[in-house]
Short mmCIF file of C-alpha atoms in Angstrom, two decimals:
data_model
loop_
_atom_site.label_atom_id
_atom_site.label_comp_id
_atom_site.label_asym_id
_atom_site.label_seq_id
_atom_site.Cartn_x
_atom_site.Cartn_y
_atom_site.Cartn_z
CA UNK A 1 -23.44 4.28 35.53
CA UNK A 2 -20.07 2.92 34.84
CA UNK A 3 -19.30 2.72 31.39
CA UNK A 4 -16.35 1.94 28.78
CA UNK A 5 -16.51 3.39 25.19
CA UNK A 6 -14.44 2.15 22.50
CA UNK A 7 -14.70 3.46 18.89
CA UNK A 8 -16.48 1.06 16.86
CA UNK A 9 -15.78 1.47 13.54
CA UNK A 10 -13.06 -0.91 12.35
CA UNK A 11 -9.36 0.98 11.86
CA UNK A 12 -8.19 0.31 8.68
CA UNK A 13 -4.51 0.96 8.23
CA UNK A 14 -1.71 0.32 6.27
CA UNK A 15 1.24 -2.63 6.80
CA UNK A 16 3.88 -0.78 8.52
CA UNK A 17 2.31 1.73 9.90
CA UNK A 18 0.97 2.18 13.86
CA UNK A 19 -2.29 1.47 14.64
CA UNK A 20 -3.83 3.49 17.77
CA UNK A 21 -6.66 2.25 19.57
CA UNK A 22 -8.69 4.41 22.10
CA UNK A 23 -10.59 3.54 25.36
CA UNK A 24 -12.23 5.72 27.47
CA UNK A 25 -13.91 5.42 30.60
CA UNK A 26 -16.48 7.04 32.97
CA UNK A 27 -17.95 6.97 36.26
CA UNK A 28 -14.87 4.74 36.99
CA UNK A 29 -11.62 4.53 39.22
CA UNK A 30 -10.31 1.38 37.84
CA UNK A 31 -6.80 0.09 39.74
CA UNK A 32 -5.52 -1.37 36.46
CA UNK A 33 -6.58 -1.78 32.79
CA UNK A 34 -6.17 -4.48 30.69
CA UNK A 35 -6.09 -5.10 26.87
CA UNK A 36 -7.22 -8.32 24.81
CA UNK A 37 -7.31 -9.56 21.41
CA UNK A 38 -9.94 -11.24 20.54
CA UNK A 39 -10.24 -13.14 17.09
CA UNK A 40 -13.54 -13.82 15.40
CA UNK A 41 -15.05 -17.10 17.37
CA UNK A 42 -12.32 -17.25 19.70
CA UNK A 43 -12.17 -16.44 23.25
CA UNK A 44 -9.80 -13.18 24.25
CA UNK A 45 -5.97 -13.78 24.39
CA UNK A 46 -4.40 -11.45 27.31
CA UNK A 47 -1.71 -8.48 25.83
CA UNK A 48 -0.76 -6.16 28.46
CA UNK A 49 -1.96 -5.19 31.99
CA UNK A 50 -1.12 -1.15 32.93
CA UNK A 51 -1.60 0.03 36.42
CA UNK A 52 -3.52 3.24 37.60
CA UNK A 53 -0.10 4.62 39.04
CA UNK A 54 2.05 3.59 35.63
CA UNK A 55 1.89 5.67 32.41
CA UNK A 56 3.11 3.63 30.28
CA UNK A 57 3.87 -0.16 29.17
CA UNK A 58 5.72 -1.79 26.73
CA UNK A 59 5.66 -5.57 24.83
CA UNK A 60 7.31 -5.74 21.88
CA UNK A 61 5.91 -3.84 19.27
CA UNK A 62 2.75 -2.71 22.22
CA UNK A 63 2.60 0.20 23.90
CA UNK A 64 -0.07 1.11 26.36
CA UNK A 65 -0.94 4.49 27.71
CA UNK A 66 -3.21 5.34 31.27
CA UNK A 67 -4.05 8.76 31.93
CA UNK A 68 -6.18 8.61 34.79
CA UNK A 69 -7.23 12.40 34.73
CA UNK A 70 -8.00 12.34 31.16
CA UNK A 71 -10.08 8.38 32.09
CA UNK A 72 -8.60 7.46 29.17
CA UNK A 73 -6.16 4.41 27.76
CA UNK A 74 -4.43 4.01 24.05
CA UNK A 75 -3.03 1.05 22.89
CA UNK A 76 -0.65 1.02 20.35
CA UNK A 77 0.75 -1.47 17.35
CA UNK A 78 4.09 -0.20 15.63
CA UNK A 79 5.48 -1.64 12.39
CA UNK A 80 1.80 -3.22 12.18
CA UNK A 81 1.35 -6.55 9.90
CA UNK A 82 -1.63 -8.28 8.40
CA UNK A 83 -1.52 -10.75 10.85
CA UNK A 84 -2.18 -7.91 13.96
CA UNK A 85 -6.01 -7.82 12.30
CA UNK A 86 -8.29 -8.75 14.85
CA UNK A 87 -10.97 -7.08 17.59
CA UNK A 88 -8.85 -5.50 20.59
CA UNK A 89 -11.09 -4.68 23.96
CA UNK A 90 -10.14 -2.70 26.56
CA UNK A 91 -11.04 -4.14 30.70
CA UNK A 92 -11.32 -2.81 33.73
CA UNK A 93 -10.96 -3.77 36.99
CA UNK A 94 -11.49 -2.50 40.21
CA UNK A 95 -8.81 -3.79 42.20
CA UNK A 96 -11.32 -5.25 45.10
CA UNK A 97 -10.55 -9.32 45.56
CA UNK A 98 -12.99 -10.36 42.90
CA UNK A 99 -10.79 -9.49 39.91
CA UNK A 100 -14.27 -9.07 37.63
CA UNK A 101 -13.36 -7.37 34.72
CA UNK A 102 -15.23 -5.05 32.44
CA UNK A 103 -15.26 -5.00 28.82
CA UNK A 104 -15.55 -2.52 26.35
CA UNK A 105 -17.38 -2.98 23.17
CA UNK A 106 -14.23 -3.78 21.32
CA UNK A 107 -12.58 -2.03 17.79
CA UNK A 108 -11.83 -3.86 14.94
CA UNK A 109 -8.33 -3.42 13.34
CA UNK A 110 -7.59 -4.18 9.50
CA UNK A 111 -3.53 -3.94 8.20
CA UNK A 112 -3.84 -4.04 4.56
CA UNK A 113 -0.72 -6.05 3.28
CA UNK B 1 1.63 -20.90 29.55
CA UNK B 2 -1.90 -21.04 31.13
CA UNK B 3 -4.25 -23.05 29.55
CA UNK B 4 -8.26 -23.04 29.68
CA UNK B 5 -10.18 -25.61 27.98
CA UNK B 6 -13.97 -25.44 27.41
CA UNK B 7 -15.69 -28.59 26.07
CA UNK B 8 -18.02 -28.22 23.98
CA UNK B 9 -16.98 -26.01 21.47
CA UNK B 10 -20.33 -25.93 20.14
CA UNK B 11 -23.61 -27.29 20.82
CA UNK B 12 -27.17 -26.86 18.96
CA UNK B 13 -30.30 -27.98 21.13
CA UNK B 14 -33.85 -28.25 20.60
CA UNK B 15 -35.60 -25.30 22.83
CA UNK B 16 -36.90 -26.45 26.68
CA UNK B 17 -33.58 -28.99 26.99
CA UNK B 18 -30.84 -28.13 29.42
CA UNK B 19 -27.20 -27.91 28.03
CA UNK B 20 -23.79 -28.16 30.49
CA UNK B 21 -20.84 -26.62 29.33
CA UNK B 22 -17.32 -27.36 30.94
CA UNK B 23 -14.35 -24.88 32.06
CA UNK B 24 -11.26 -26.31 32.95
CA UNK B 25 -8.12 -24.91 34.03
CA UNK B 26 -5.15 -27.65 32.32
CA UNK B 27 -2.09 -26.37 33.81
CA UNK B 28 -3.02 -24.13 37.26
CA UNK B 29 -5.48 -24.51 39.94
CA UNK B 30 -7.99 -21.37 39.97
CA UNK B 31 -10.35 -21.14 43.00
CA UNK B 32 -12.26 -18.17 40.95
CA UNK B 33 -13.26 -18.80 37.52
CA UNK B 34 -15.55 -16.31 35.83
CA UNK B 35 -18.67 -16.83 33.39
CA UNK B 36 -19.16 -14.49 30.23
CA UNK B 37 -21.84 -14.25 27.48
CA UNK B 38 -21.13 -12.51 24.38
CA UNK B 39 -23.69 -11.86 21.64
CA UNK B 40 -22.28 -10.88 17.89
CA UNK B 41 -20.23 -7.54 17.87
CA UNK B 42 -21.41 -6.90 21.69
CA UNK B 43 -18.77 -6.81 24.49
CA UNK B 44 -18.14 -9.68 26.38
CA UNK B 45 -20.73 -9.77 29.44
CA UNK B 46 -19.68 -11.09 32.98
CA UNK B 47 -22.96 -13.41 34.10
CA UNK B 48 -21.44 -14.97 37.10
CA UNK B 49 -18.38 -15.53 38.73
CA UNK B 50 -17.65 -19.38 40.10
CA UNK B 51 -16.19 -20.08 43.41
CA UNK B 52 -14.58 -22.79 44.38
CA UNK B 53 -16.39 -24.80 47.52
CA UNK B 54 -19.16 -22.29 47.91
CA UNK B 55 -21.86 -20.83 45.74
CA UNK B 56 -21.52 -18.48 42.67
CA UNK B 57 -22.14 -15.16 42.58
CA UNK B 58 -24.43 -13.79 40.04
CA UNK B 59 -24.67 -10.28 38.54
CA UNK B 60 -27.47 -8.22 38.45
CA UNK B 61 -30.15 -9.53 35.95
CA UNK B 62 -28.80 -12.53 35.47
CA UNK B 63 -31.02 -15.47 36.74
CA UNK B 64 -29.16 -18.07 39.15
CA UNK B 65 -31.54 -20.97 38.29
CA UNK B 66 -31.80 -20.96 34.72
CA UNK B 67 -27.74 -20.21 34.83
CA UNK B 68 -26.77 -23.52 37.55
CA UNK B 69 -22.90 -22.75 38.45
CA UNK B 70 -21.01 -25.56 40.19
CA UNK B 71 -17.14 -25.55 40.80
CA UNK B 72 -16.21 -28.55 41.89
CA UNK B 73 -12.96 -28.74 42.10
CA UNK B 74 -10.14 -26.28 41.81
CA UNK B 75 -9.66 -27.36 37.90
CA UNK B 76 -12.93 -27.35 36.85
CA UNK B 77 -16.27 -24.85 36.68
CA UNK B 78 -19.58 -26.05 34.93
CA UNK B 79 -22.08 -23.86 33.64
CA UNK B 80 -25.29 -25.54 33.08
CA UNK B 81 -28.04 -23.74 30.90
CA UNK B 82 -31.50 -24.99 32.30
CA UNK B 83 -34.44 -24.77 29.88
CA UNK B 84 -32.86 -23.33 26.83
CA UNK B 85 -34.74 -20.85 24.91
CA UNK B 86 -33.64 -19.22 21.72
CA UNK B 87 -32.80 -16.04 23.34
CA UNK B 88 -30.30 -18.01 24.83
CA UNK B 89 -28.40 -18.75 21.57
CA UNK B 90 -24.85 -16.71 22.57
CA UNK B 91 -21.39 -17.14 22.84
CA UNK B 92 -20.55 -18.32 26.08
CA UNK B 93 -16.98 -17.77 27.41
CA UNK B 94 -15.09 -18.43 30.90
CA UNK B 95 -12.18 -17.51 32.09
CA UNK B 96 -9.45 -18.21 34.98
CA UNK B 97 -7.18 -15.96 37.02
CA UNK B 98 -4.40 -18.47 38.46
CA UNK B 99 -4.01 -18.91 42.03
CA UNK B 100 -1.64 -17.26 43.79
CA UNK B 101 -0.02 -14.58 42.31
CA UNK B 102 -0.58 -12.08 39.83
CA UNK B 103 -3.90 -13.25 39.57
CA UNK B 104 -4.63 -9.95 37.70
CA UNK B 105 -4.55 -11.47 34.43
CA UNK B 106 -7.09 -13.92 33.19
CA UNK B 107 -6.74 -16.37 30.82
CA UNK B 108 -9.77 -17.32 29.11
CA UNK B 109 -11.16 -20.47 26.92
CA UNK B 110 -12.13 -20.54 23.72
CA UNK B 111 -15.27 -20.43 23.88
CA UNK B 112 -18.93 -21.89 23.51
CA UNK B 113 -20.96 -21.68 20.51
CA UNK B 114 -24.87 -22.32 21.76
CA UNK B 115 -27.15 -22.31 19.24
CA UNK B 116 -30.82 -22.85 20.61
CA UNK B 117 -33.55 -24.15 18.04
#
């Protein structure tokens, strides 16, 4: 069965330094992947979209990685600040006309000030 | 940018009673807006996805008449909880792709707090 696996332990880091956040996949083609942040009692807040022929996207201080042969994505937070804490999931999509997503389970970061 | 409401925000209800929670896109139209339950530190669940003019489509285990789906219009979805039962106590959470293009990305509301008693 299709399934997305995010660690899910908390990351605890330091102010300043990059946070890396890991999603993997299986059983699973997806045509693009998407990342969200999600704050406690909130609903998710859209970051970055990353295609299954890109390797790479940028925001600001985001990066997202695809590698489709590895089925696996990294998101990354550079210079990060207290104010990055929150849960970050990882979606998938298939790319049909529906545009369902699936979500993964979620990891919660921490920047200590 | 794109804006999805949900009203209420939170809602406690004695078990049996029905409870209808609102989606509304503010600022697009969205002929597909999807339905999602999420239960504390789970992933967010897709239970239905809400078309506009025509019936929803439910996913697998998810029961279509205790889950009543109506999108009326191309602004608005309601989700309407029939017979609430404790188990039912959940975060409930929609969301919107905007029509037309680049209707990859989704932009979801804030959420529903249902708290069944």
């Amino acid at each position: 069965s299709q399934k997305i696996e995010q660690n899910s332990e908390a990351l605890n880091i330091q102010e300043g330094k990059t946070a890396t956040l890991t999603c993997n996949y299986t059983n699973y083609s997806p045509a693009y992947l998407q990342w969200y942040r999600q704050d406690p009692g909130r609903g998710p807040v859209f970051l970055l979209l990353i295609r299954e022929n890109e390797k790479e996207k940028r925001k600001e201080r985001l990066k997202v990685t695809f590698d489709t042969t590895l089925k696996q994505s990294l998101f990354h937070i550079t210079a990060s600040q207290p104010a990055d804490s929150a849960t970050y999931l990882c979606a998938l999509a298939g790319g049909d006309s529906s545009y369902k997503l699936i979500f993964g389970s979620g990891t919660r970061l921490l920047v200590r000030p | 940018g794109a804006v999805v409401s949900q009203h209420p925000s939170w809602v406690i209800c004695k078990s049996g009673t029905s409870v209808k929670i609102e989606c509304r896109s503010l600022d697009f139209q969205a002929t597909t807006m999807f339905w999602y339950r999420q239960f504390p530190k789970q992933s967010l669940m897709l239970m239905a996805t809400s078309n506009e003019g025509s019936k929803a489509t439910y996913e697998q285990g998810v029961e279509k008449d205790k889950f009543l789906i109506n999108h009326a219009s191309l602004t608005l979805s309601t989700l309407t909880v029939t017979s609430a039962h404790p188990e039912d106590s959940s975060f409930y959470i929609c969301s919107a792709p905007p029509r037309g293009s680049f209707q990859e990305t989704q932009y979801f509301g804030p959420g529903t707090r249902l708290l069944v008693l």
